[in-house]
């Protein structure tokens, strides 16, 4: 899978949709609910969220894999949680800035 | 990453939320995307390489901005306030292009080779009216220039600042939370379409899920009336607007209960105006933002909490932060440098340099950014011990008197503290002995200003070398439409008449 900045993906096993904000330093497998994600717009394969990856994706939140630098935005929420190369991704703590435009 | 992505994910996540326009009859996010895609398909069929906009604010603006991005063309909003000849010259520079032009501005441009002019009424009838079209699939284009903005140069032809998709999307994604706005939020936009804040407002609002309401042309009465009617929660104003808005509110008694946040930028705001605004709008969060066209808008901001701390503080070092632009965004690096390139100590004045993904620092055919990514802003400023940024104005405006660098802003602030001073501009005039001397142009409230009192006031708070030696009096000072003092225009007038 080509995890480019701006590329869009969807979970194979839940309703989550994702946008890649920063690519990983090396190619690898991005998964949601323990199953590799699919390109946005493709048919959902179906299946179950793995209990080890079931903490959910929230809309508007960022998730990071520190080791590879991969950063992903939750564009739609879902029950599965994200992992890269099997490593659980963590919620990025970002303080929102006030609107200035 | 391209600007269309910002709209795409918002339209997918909240298709029915209002994106632009009035509470009754505005365009929702799926409608905005579908209309933009329809316009993109049309642009694709033309031989144009630029999508140009000459007109007042309105719903066509975000449609055309996103459509241009989808079609892989730079979006070029042009300043309609230029003289007819200058307007025509700029439009000619966009050939081959297609320009959507307000009907009453068409005749001002006339015929321009290589640029197809489309009347705005025709554009609106074809693309904005009727039921929203089905969403077309527009393949992604490679062109990475999203927007060209002609900067208002005071000498020579205007330069076209280049903003790439990567600059703008990085700015939006690092400063705004995706759909972080509540469904009832609405931003009132009164900056013109050819200003960077007009462009960034469209992108940040789409990504944040906030409705945009446009004011085609600013009058304080119209601003207050629209803010009340549309239950506006957020707005950006330039300094010259805020005082006039407060006057209207004082007169009509309107208190704008829905308003939550007001940001201001684009020039110095006087402390009395801020204090009055804080008092008249106690429920409102004030944000002071500093940014440039070449940095995709904001690079530093003074937030609501900073405002409250500063105004409540007895410590002069904290209190004066009300006159700062706050701290640099976490996503950028900012340094103050001396002329020799060395980094300044805290509180030492120098040129503001900035680096980050949102910084384009680029003009057509000319990169103004260093190889290591740092961009010299040509603005003079300093950082205090707490990292708060104070902007002193354009480097060219700094007065050099006998080898001493003097910032006009500091003297202006001191003079503004006098009751009789309604407005003031300080600038350097040629001087045989010192190279330059300090001159003050005063707008007096009483009409009977006292030079000795004013001079003594400055001398008491600053140094004698900073005390103006020449005094001039005017009924008003020249500003451009975004609230920037036209110091160089004033200076040229004074030099001429000397």
Coordinates of C-alpha atoms in Angstrom, one line a residue:
Chain A
X1 CA 0.0 0.0 0.0
X2 CA 1.2 3.5 -0.9
X3 CA 0.6 5.6 2.2
X4 CA 1.0 9.1 0.6
X5 CA 0.2 12.4 2.4
X6 CA -3.4 13.2 1.5
X7 CA -4.3 9.7 0.6
X8 CA -7.7 8.5 1.9
X9 CA -8.5 5.1 3.4
X10 CA -11.4 3.2 5.0
X11 CA -11.6 0.5 7.5
X12 CA -12.3 -2.9 6.2
X13 CA -14.3 -3.9 9.3
X14 CA -15.9 -0.7 10.7
X15 CA -17.2 2.8 9.6
X16 CA -13.9 4.6 10.1
X17 CA -12.3 6.7 7.3
X18 CA -8.8 8.1 7.4
X19 CA -6.6 10.7 5.7
X20 CA -2.8 10.4 5.8
X21 CA -1.3 13.6 7.2
X22 CA 2.3 12.4 7.3
X23 CA 3.7 9.4 5.6
X24 CA 5.7 6.7 7.4
X25 CA 9.5 6.7 6.9
X26 CA 9.3 3.2 5.5
X27 CA 6.5 1.3 3.7
X28 CA 4.3 -0.8 5.9
X29 CA 0.8 -1.9 6.6
X30 CA -1.8 0.4 8.1
X31 CA -4.7 -1.4 9.8
X32 CA -7.9 -0.5 11.5
X33 CA -9.6 -3.0 13.9
X34 CA -6.6 -5.3 13.2
X35 CA -7.3 -5.6 9.5
X36 CA -5.4 -3.7 6.7
X37 CA -7.4 -0.7 5.5
X38 CA -8.8 -0.3 2.0
X39 CA -8.5 2.6 -0.4
X40 CA -11.3 5.1 0.0
X41 CA -14.3 4.4 -2.2
X42 CA -13.7 0.6 -2.4
X43 CA -16.3 -1.9 -1.2
X44 CA -16.0 -2.9 2.5
X45 CA -14.7 -6.4 2.8
X46 CA -16.6 -7.1 6.1
X47 CA -15.4 -9.0 9.1
X48 CA -14.9 -8.3 12.7
X49 CA -13.0 -5.7 14.7
X50 CA -10.2 -7.6 16.5
X51 CA -10.6 -7.1 20.3
X52 CA -7.0 -5.9 20.6
X53 CA -7.8 -3.0 18.2
X54 CA -11.2 -2.0 19.4
X55 CA -10.7 1.4 21.1
X56 CA -12.2 3.3 18.2
X57 CA -11.3 6.1 15.8
X58 CA -12.7 9.6 16.6
X59 CA -13.5 12.1 13.9
X60 CA -11.1 15.1 13.9
X61 CA -8.5 13.4 16.0
X62 CA -4.9 12.6 14.9
X63 CA -3.2 9.3 15.5
X64 CA 0.5 8.7 15.3
X65 CA 3.1 5.9 15.1
X66 CA 6.1 7.4 16.7
X67 CA 8.5 4.9 15.3
X68 CA 7.7 5.6 11.6
X69 CA 6.4 9.1 11.9
X70 CA 3.1 8.1 10.3
X71 CA 0.3 10.5 11.2
X72 CA -3.4 9.9 10.3
X73 CA -6.5 11.9 10.7
X74 CA -9.9 10.4 11.6
X75 CA -12.2 11.6 8.8
X76 CA -15.1 9.4 9.9
X77 CA -15.5 7.6 13.3
X78 CA -15.5 3.9 13.7
X79 CA -15.2 1.1 16.3
X80 CA -11.8 -0.2 15.3
X81 CA -8.5 1.4 16.4
X82 CA -5.4 2.0 14.3
X83 CA -2.1 0.2 14.0
X84 CA 0.9 0.3 11.8
X85 CA 3.0 -2.8 11.3
X86 CA 1.1 -4.2 14.2
X87 CA 2.0 -1.4 16.5
X88 CA -1.0 0.4 18.1
X89 CA -1.1 4.0 17.0
X90 CA -1.6 6.6 19.7
X91 CA -3.8 9.6 20.0
X92 CA -1.9 12.8 19.3
X93 CA -2.5 15.4 22.0
X94 CA -3.0 18.7 20.2
X95 CA -4.3 21.9 21.8
X96 CA -6.7 23.6 19.4
X97 CA -5.8 27.1 18.4
X98 CA -8.3 29.9 18.3
X99 CA -9.7 30.9 14.9
X100 CA -7.7 33.8 13.4
X101 CA -8.9 34.1 9.8
Chain B
X1 CA -2.1 17.2 -0.4
X2 CA -4.6 19.5 -2.2
X3 CA -7.2 22.0 -1.0
X4 CA -10.0 19.9 -2.5
X5 CA -9.3 17.3 0.1
X6 CA -10.3 19.7 2.9
X7 CA -13.7 20.1 1.3
X8 CA -14.1 16.5 0.3
X9 CA -13.7 15.1 3.8
X10 CA -16.0 17.8 5.2
X11 CA -18.7 17.1 2.6
X12 CA -18.4 13.4 3.3
X13 CA -18.7 13.8 7.0
X14 CA -21.4 16.4 7.2
X15 CA -23.0 16.8 3.8
X16 CA -26.1 18.7 5.1
X17 CA -24.3 21.3 7.2
X18 CA -24.4 24.9 5.9
X19 CA -21.0 25.9 4.3
X20 CA -21.6 29.3 3.0
X21 CA -24.5 31.8 2.9
X22 CA -27.4 32.8 5.0
X23 CA -29.3 30.6 7.6
X24 CA -32.2 30.7 5.1
X25 CA -31.0 29.5 1.7
X26 CA -27.2 29.0 2.2
X27 CA -25.2 26.3 0.4
X28 CA -24.4 23.1 2.3
X29 CA -21.2 21.2 2.1
X30 CA -22.3 18.6 -0.4
X31 CA -23.8 21.4 -2.5
X32 CA -20.6 23.4 -2.4
X33 CA -18.6 20.4 -3.5
X34 CA -21.0 19.4 -6.3
X35 CA -21.1 22.9 -7.7
X36 CA -17.3 23.2 -7.4
X37 CA -16.9 20.0 -9.3
X38 CA -19.3 21.2 -12.0
X39 CA -17.3 24.4 -12.4
X40 CA -14.0 22.3 -12.4
X41 CA -15.4 20.3 -15.3
X42 CA -16.1 23.5 -17.2
X43 CA -12.7 24.9 -16.5
X44 CA -11.2 21.7 -17.7
X45 CA -12.8 22.2 -21.1
X46 CA -11.4 25.6 -21.6
X47 CA -7.8 26.3 -22.6
X48 CA -7.3 28.5 -19.5
X49 CA -4.4 28.0 -17.2
X50 CA -5.6 30.3 -14.5
X51 CA -9.0 30.8 -12.8
X52 CA -9.4 34.5 -12.1
X53 CA -11.9 36.3 -9.9
X54 CA -12.6 40.0 -10.1
X55 CA -15.5 40.8 -7.8
X56 CA -17.0 41.3 -4.4
X57 CA -17.3 38.6 -1.8
X58 CA -20.0 36.0 -2.3
X59 CA -20.8 32.3 -2.5
X60 CA -19.2 32.1 -6.0
X61 CA -15.9 32.8 -4.4
X62 CA -15.4 29.5 -2.5
X63 CA -17.0 27.6 -5.4
X64 CA -14.4 29.0 -7.8
X65 CA -11.5 28.6 -5.4
X66 CA -12.2 24.9 -4.8
X67 CA -13.1 24.3 -8.5
X68 CA -9.7 25.8 -9.6
X69 CA -8.0 23.4 -7.2
X70 CA -9.9 20.5 -8.6
X71 CA -9.1 21.5 -12.2
X72 CA -5.4 22.0 -11.4
X73 CA -5.4 25.7 -12.0
X74 CA -4.1 28.5 -9.8
X75 CA -6.9 30.6 -8.4
X76 CA -6.1 34.3 -8.9
X77 CA -8.3 36.8 -7.2
X78 CA -7.6 40.3 -8.4
X79 CA -7.9 43.6 -6.6
X80 CA -10.9 45.4 -8.1
X81 CA -10.0 48.6 -6.4
X82 CA -7.0 49.2 -8.7
X83 CA -7.3 51.8 -11.4
X84 CA -8.8 50.5 -14.6
X85 CA -5.5 50.5 -16.3
X86 CA -3.7 48.6 -13.5
X87 CA -6.7 46.2 -13.2
X88 CA -6.5 45.5 -17.0
X89 CA -2.7 45.0 -16.7
X90 CA -3.0 42.4 -14.0
X91 CA -5.8 40.5 -15.7
X92 CA -3.6 40.4 -18.8
X93 CA -0.9 38.7 -16.8
X94 CA -3.2 35.8 -16.2
X95 CA -3.4 34.8 -19.8
X96 CA -4.3 32.1 -20.8
X97 CA -7.1 32.4 -18.3
X98 CA -10.8 32.6 -17.6
X99 CA -12.0 35.3 -15.4
X100 CA -15.3 35.6 -13.5
X101 CA -16.0 39.3 -13.3
X102 CA -18.7 41.2 -11.5
X103 CA -21.1 42.6 -14.2
X104 CA -20.4 46.2 -13.3
X105 CA -16.6 45.7 -13.6
X106 CA -16.6 44.1 -17.0
X107 CA -16.4 47.4 -18.9
X108 CA -13.4 48.4 -16.7
X109 CA -11.4 45.5 -18.1
X110 CA -12.6 45.6 -21.6
X111 CA -11.0 43.0 -23.9
X112 CA -7.9 41.2 -22.9
X113 CA -6.1 38.9 -25.2
X114 CA -6.0 35.3 -23.9
X115 CA -8.4 35.9 -21.1
X116 CA -12.0 34.9 -21.4
X117 CA -14.2 37.2 -19.3
X118 CA -17.4 35.6 -17.9
X119 CA -20.0 37.8 -16.3
X120 CA -20.7 36.9 -12.7
X121 CA -24.5 36.9 -13.3
X122 CA -24.0 34.4 -16.1
X123 CA -21.7 32.2 -14.0
X124 CA -24.3 32.3 -11.1
X125 CA -27.1 31.4 -13.4
X126 CA -25.2 28.5 -14.9
X127 CA -23.5 27.1 -11.7
X128 CA -25.1 28.5 -8.6
X129 CA -28.9 28.3 -9.4
X130 CA -31.4 25.5 -9.3
X131 CA -31.1 22.1 -7.6
X132 CA -27.5 21.0 -6.7
X133 CA -26.0 18.9 -9.5
X134 CA -24.9 15.3 -9.1
X135 CA -21.3 15.0 -7.9
X136 CA -18.9 14.6 -10.8
X137 CA -15.7 12.7 -10.5
X138 CA -12.8 15.0 -11.2
X139 CA -9.4 13.2 -11.5
X140 CA -6.6 14.7 -9.4
X141 CA -4.3 17.1 -11.2
X142 CA -0.6 17.4 -10.6
X143 CA -0.3 21.3 -10.6
X144 CA 0.8 22.2 -7.1
X145 CA 0.2 26.0 -7.3
X146 CA -3.2 26.6 -5.5
X147 CA -3.3 30.4 -5.4
X148 CA -1.6 33.4 -6.9
X149 CA -2.0 36.7 -5.0
X150 CA -0.7 39.9 -6.4
X151 CA 0.9 41.8 -3.6
X152 CA 0.4 45.6 -3.5
X153 CA 3.9 46.8 -4.2
X154 CA 4.5 50.5 -3.8
X155 CA 7.3 50.5 -6.4
X156 CA 7.2 48.6 -9.7
X157 CA 4.7 46.1 -10.8
X158 CA 2.9 44.0 -8.2
X159 CA 4.6 40.6 -7.5
X160 CA 2.5 37.4 -7.7
X161 CA 3.0 35.5 -4.4
X162 CA 2.8 31.8 -5.0
X163 CA 0.8 29.6 -2.5
X164 CA 1.1 25.9 -3.1
X165 CA -1.4 23.3 -2.1
X166 CA 1.1 22.0 0.4
X167 CA 1.5 25.4 2.1
X168 CA -2.2 26.0 2.4
X169 CA -3.2 22.5 3.5
X170 CA -0.4 22.4 6.0
X171 CA -1.5 25.7 7.5
X172 CA -5.1 24.6 7.7
X173 CA -4.4 21.1 9.1
X174 CA -1.9 22.4 11.7
X175 CA -4.1 25.2 13.0
X176 CA -7.6 23.9 12.8
X177 CA -9.3 20.8 14.2
X178 CA -11.2 18.9 11.5
X179 CA -15.0 19.6 12.1
X180 CA -14.0 21.2 15.4
X181 CA -16.7 23.8 15.0
X182 CA -20.2 23.4 16.5
X183 CA -23.0 23.2 14.0
X184 CA -24.3 26.7 14.9
X185 CA -20.9 28.5 14.3
X186 CA -20.7 31.1 11.6
X187 CA -17.9 33.3 10.5
X188 CA -18.5 36.8 9.1
X189 CA -15.9 37.5 6.4
X190 CA -15.4 41.1 5.4
X191 CA -11.8 41.0 4.1
X192 CA -11.7 41.2 0.3
X193 CA -11.3 38.1 -1.9
X194 CA -7.8 39.1 -3.0
X195 CA -6.4 39.2 0.6
X196 CA -4.7 36.2 2.1
X197 CA -7.1 36.2 5.0
X198 CA -10.0 35.9 2.6
X199 CA -8.5 32.8 1.1
X200 CA -7.5 31.2 4.4
X201 CA -10.9 31.9 5.8
X202 CA -12.5 29.7 3.1
X203 CA -10.1 26.8 3.7
X204 CA -10.1 26.9 7.5
X205 CA -13.9 27.2 7.7
X206 CA -14.5 24.3 5.3
X207 CA -12.1 22.0 7.2
X208 CA -13.5 23.2 10.6
X209 CA -17.1 22.8 9.5
X210 CA -18.0 26.4 10.1
X211 CA -20.5 28.4 7.9
X212 CA -19.1 31.5 6.2
X213 CA -21.3 34.6 5.7
X214 CA -19.9 37.2 3.4
X215 CA -20.1 41.0 3.6
X216 CA -19.7 42.2 0.0
X217 CA -18.3 45.6 1.1
X218 CA -17.7 46.7 4.7
X219 CA -19.8 49.3 6.4
X220 CA -20.0 49.2 10.2
X221 CA -23.8 49.3 10.1
X222 CA -24.1 46.4 7.7
X223 CA -21.5 44.4 9.7
X224 CA -23.5 44.8 12.9
X225 CA -26.8 44.1 11.2
X226 CA -25.5 41.0 9.4
X227 CA -23.8 39.7 12.5
X228 CA -27.1 40.0 14.5
X229 CA -29.3 38.5 11.7
X230 CA -27.0 35.6 10.9
X231 CA -26.1 34.8 14.5
X232 CA -22.5 35.2 13.7
X233 CA -20.2 33.6 16.3
X234 CA -16.7 34.4 14.8
X235 CA -15.3 37.2 12.8
X236 CA -12.0 38.8 11.7
X237 CA -11.7 42.5 11.5
X238 CA -8.9 44.9 10.8
X239 CA -8.1 47.7 13.3
X240 CA -9.9 50.5 11.5
X241 CA -13.1 48.4 11.4
X242 CA -13.4 47.6 15.1
X243 CA -13.7 51.1 16.5
X244 CA -16.4 51.9 13.9
X245 CA -18.3 48.7 14.8
X246 CA -18.2 49.6 18.4
X247 CA -19.6 53.1 17.6
X248 CA -22.6 51.5 15.8
X249 CA -23.2 49.1 18.7
X250 CA -23.1 52.0 21.2
X251 CA -25.6 53.9 19.1
X252 CA -28.1 51.0 18.4
X253 CA -27.7 49.1 21.7
X254 CA -27.1 45.9 19.7
X255 CA -24.9 43.6 21.9
X256 CA -24.5 40.6 19.5
X257 CA -25.2 37.8 22.1
X258 CA -24.2 35.0 19.6
X259 CA -20.7 36.4 19.1
X260 CA -18.0 34.3 20.7
X261 CA -14.7 35.3 19.1
X262 CA -13.2 38.3 17.3
X263 CA -9.8 38.1 15.7
X264 CA -8.0 41.2 14.5
X265 CA -4.9 41.7 12.5
X266 CA -3.3 43.5 9.7
X267 CA -2.1 46.5 11.7
X268 CA -1.7 47.9 15.1
X269 CA -4.8 48.1 17.3
X270 CA -4.7 50.9 19.8
X271 CA -5.1 49.8 23.4
X272 CA -8.1 52.1 24.2
X273 CA -10.0 50.4 21.3
X274 CA -9.2 46.9 22.7
X275 CA -10.1 48.0 26.2
X276 CA -13.4 49.4 25.0
X277 CA -14.1 46.2 23.0
X278 CA -13.4 44.0 26.0
X279 CA -15.8 46.1 28.0
X280 CA -18.6 46.2 25.4
X281 CA -18.3 42.6 24.5
X282 CA -17.5 40.8 27.7
X283 CA -18.6 37.3 26.4
X284 CA -16.2 37.6 23.4
X285 CA -12.7 36.0 23.1
X286 CA -10.3 38.3 21.4
X287 CA -7.5 37.0 19.3
X288 CA -4.7 39.1 17.7
X289 CA -3.1 37.4 14.7
X290 CA 0.0 38.2 12.7
X291 CA 0.8 36.8 9.3
X292 CA 1.7 37.5 5.8
X293 CA 0.6 36.5 2.3
X294 CA 3.9 34.6 1.9
X295 CA 3.2 32.6 5.1
X296 CA -0.3 31.4 4.1
X297 CA -1.8 33.8 6.8
X298 CA -1.3 33.5 10.6
X299 CA 2.2 32.7 12.1
X300 CA 1.7 34.1 15.6
X301 CA -1.3 34.8 17.8
X302 CA -2.3 36.4 21.0
X303 CA -5.2 34.3 22.4
X304 CA -8.1 35.2 24.7
X305 CA -6.4 34.1 27.9
X306 CA -3.3 36.2 27.0
X307 CA -5.6 39.2 26.5
X308 CA -7.2 38.7 29.9
X309 CA -3.9 38.1 31.7
X310 CA -2.4 41.2 30.2
X311 CA -5.2 43.5 30.9
X312 CA -5.5 42.4 34.5
X313 CA -1.8 42.5 35.2
X314 CA 0.0 45.2 37.3
X315 CA 3.4 44.0 35.9
X316 CA 4.3 46.3 33.0
X317 CA 6.1 43.5 31.2
X318 CA 2.9 41.4 31.1
X319 CA 0.5 44.4 30.5
X320 CA 2.4 45.5 27.4
X321 CA 1.8 42.1 25.8
X322 CA -1.6 43.5 24.9
X323 CA 0.3 45.2 22.2
X324 CA 2.1 42.1 21.1
X325 CA 0.9 39.5 18.5
X326 CA 1.4 36.7 21.0
X327 CA 3.5 33.6 20.5
X328 CA 4.5 31.9 17.3
X329 CA 2.3 28.9 16.2
X330 CA 3.7 25.6 17.5
X331 CA 4.0 24.3 13.9
X332 CA 6.5 27.0 12.8
X333 CA 9.9 28.3 13.9
X334 CA 10.5 32.0 14.4
X335 CA 13.7 33.9 15.0
X336 CA 14.7 37.6 15.2
X337 CA 18.0 38.2 13.5
X338 CA 20.4 41.1 13.3
X339 CA 21.6 42.5 10.0
X340 CA 24.6 40.2 10.1
X341 CA 22.4 37.1 10.5
X342 CA 23.1 36.5 14.2
X343 CA 20.0 35.7 16.4
X344 CA 18.9 38.6 18.6
X345 CA 18.8 38.4 22.4
X346 CA 15.4 38.7 24.1
X347 CA 13.9 42.2 23.7
X348 CA 16.4 43.1 21.0
X349 CA 14.9 44.3 17.8
X350 CA 15.7 42.8 14.4
X351 CA 14.2 41.2 11.4
X352 CA 11.5 38.6 11.9
X353 CA 12.5 35.3 10.2
X354 CA 10.1 32.3 9.9
X355 CA 10.3 28.7 8.7
X356 CA 7.7 26.0 8.3
X357 CA 5.6 24.0 5.8
X358 CA 3.0 26.8 5.6
X359 CA 5.7 29.3 4.6
X360 CA 5.8 29.7 0.8
X361 CA 8.2 32.6 0.6
X362 CA 7.9 32.5 -3.1
X363 CA 6.9 34.7 -6.0
X364 CA 6.3 33.7 -9.6
X365 CA 9.8 33.1 -11.2
X366 CA 11.5 34.1 -7.9
X367 CA 12.1 32.2 -4.7
X368 CA 12.6 34.5 -1.7
X369 CA 13.3 31.7 0.7
X370 CA 16.7 30.6 1.8
X371 CA 18.0 27.1 1.0
X372 CA 17.5 26.1 4.6
X373 CA 13.9 27.1 4.4
X374 CA 14.0 30.3 6.4
X375 CA 12.0 33.3 5.1
X376 CA 13.0 36.9 5.9
X377 CA 9.7 38.7 6.4
X378 CA 11.0 42.3 6.0
X379 CA 9.2 43.1 9.2
X380 CA 11.0 44.4 12.2
X381 CA 10.2 43.1 15.7
X382 CA 11.4 41.5 18.9
X383 CA 10.5 38.7 21.3
X384 CA 10.2 39.3 25.1
X385 CA 11.4 37.0 27.8
X386 CA 8.2 35.0 27.6
X387 CA 8.5 34.5 23.8
X388 CA 5.8 37.0 23.0
X389 CA 6.3 38.7 19.6
X390 CA 6.2 42.5 19.1
X391 CA 5.9 43.6 15.5
X392 CA 7.3 47.1 14.8
X393 CA 6.3 47.4 11.2
X394 CA 8.1 47.1 7.9
X395 CA 11.9 47.1 8.1
X396 CA 11.9 50.0 5.5
X397 CA 9.8 52.1 7.9
X398 CA 12.3 52.0 10.7
X399 CA 13.8 55.5 11.1
X400 CA 17.6 55.7 11.1
X401 CA 18.6 58.8 13.0
X402 CA 22.3 59.4 13.4
X403 CA 22.9 55.7 13.4
X404 CA 20.2 54.9 15.9
X405 CA 17.3 52.6 14.8
X406 CA 14.0 54.1 15.8
X407 CA 10.7 52.2 15.5
X408 CA 7.7 54.4 14.5
X409 CA 5.3 52.0 16.2
X410 CA 6.7 52.6 19.7
X411 CA 6.4 56.4 19.4
X412 CA 2.9 56.1 17.9
X413 CA 1.8 54.0 20.8
X414 CA 3.0 56.6 23.3
X415 CA 1.3 59.5 21.4
X416 CA -1.9 57.5 21.2
X417 CA -2.0 57.5 25.0
X418 CA -2.8 61.3 24.9
X419 CA -6.5 62.2 25.0
X420 CA -6.3 64.7 22.2
X421 CA -4.6 62.3 19.8
X422 CA -7.3 60.5 17.7
X423 CA -4.8 59.0 15.3
X424 CA -1.1 59.3 14.6
X425 CA 1.6 58.3 12.1
X426 CA 5.3 58.6 12.9
X427 CA 7.9 58.4 10.1
X428 CA 11.4 59.5 9.1
X429 CA 12.0 62.6 6.9
X430 CA 15.3 63.4 5.3
X431 CA 17.6 65.5 7.5
X432 CA 21.0 67.0 6.5
X433 CA 22.5 66.6 10.0
X434 CA 21.1 63.2 11.1
X435 CA 20.3 61.5 7.9
X436 CA 16.7 61.2 9.1
X437 CA 14.6 63.0 11.6
X438 CA 11.5 61.8 13.5
X439 CA 8.3 63.4 12.2
X440 CA 4.8 62.9 13.6
X441 CA 1.5 63.4 11.8
X442 CA -1.3 63.9 14.2
X443 CA -5.1 63.7 13.9
X444 CA -6.3 65.9 16.8
X445 CA -9.6 65.5 18.6
X446 CA -9.8 69.0 19.9
X447 CA -8.5 70.7 16.7
X448 CA -6.1 72.6 18.9
X449 CA -3.2 70.3 19.5
X450 CA -0.3 71.4 21.8
X451 CA 3.0 70.5 20.4
X452 CA 5.0 71.2 23.6
X453 CA 2.7 68.9 25.6
X454 CA 3.0 66.1 23.1
X455 CA 6.8 66.4 22.8
X456 CA 7.2 66.5 26.6
X457 CA 5.0 63.3 26.8
X458 CA 7.2 61.4 24.4
X459 CA 10.4 62.7 26.0
X460 CA 9.1 61.6 29.4
X461 CA 8.3 58.1 28.4
X462 CA 11.0 57.5 25.7
X463 CA 14.3 59.1 24.9
X464 CA 14.8 62.6 23.6
X465 CA 16.2 61.1 20.3
X466 CA 12.8 59.5 19.8
X467 CA 10.9 62.8 20.3
X468 CA 9.5 64.0 17.0
X469 CA 11.2 67.1 15.7
X470 CA 8.6 67.9 13.0
X471 CA 4.9 68.0 13.6
X472 CA 2.1 67.9 11.0
X473 CA -1.7 67.9 11.4
X474 CA -4.2 66.2 9.3
X475 CA -8.0 65.6 9.4
X476 CA -7.3 61.9 8.7
X477 CA -4.6 59.5 7.7
X478 CA -4.4 57.4 4.6
X479 CA -5.2 53.7 5.0
X480 CA -5.6 50.9 2.5
X481 CA -8.9 48.9 2.6
X482 CA -7.4 46.3 4.9
X483 CA -6.5 48.8 7.5
X484 CA -2.8 49.2 6.8
X485 CA -1.5 52.7 7.3
X486 CA 0.0 54.0 4.0
X487 CA 3.0 55.4 5.7
X488 CA 5.0 55.7 2.5
X489 CA 2.2 57.6 0.8
X490 CA 2.2 60.0 3.7
X491 CA 5.9 60.3 3.7
X492 CA 6.0 61.0 0.0
X493 CA 3.5 63.8 0.4
X494 CA 5.5 65.4 3.3
X495 CA 8.8 65.2 1.4
X496 CA 7.1 66.7 -1.7
X497 CA 5.6 69.6 0.3
X498 CA 8.8 70.3 2.3

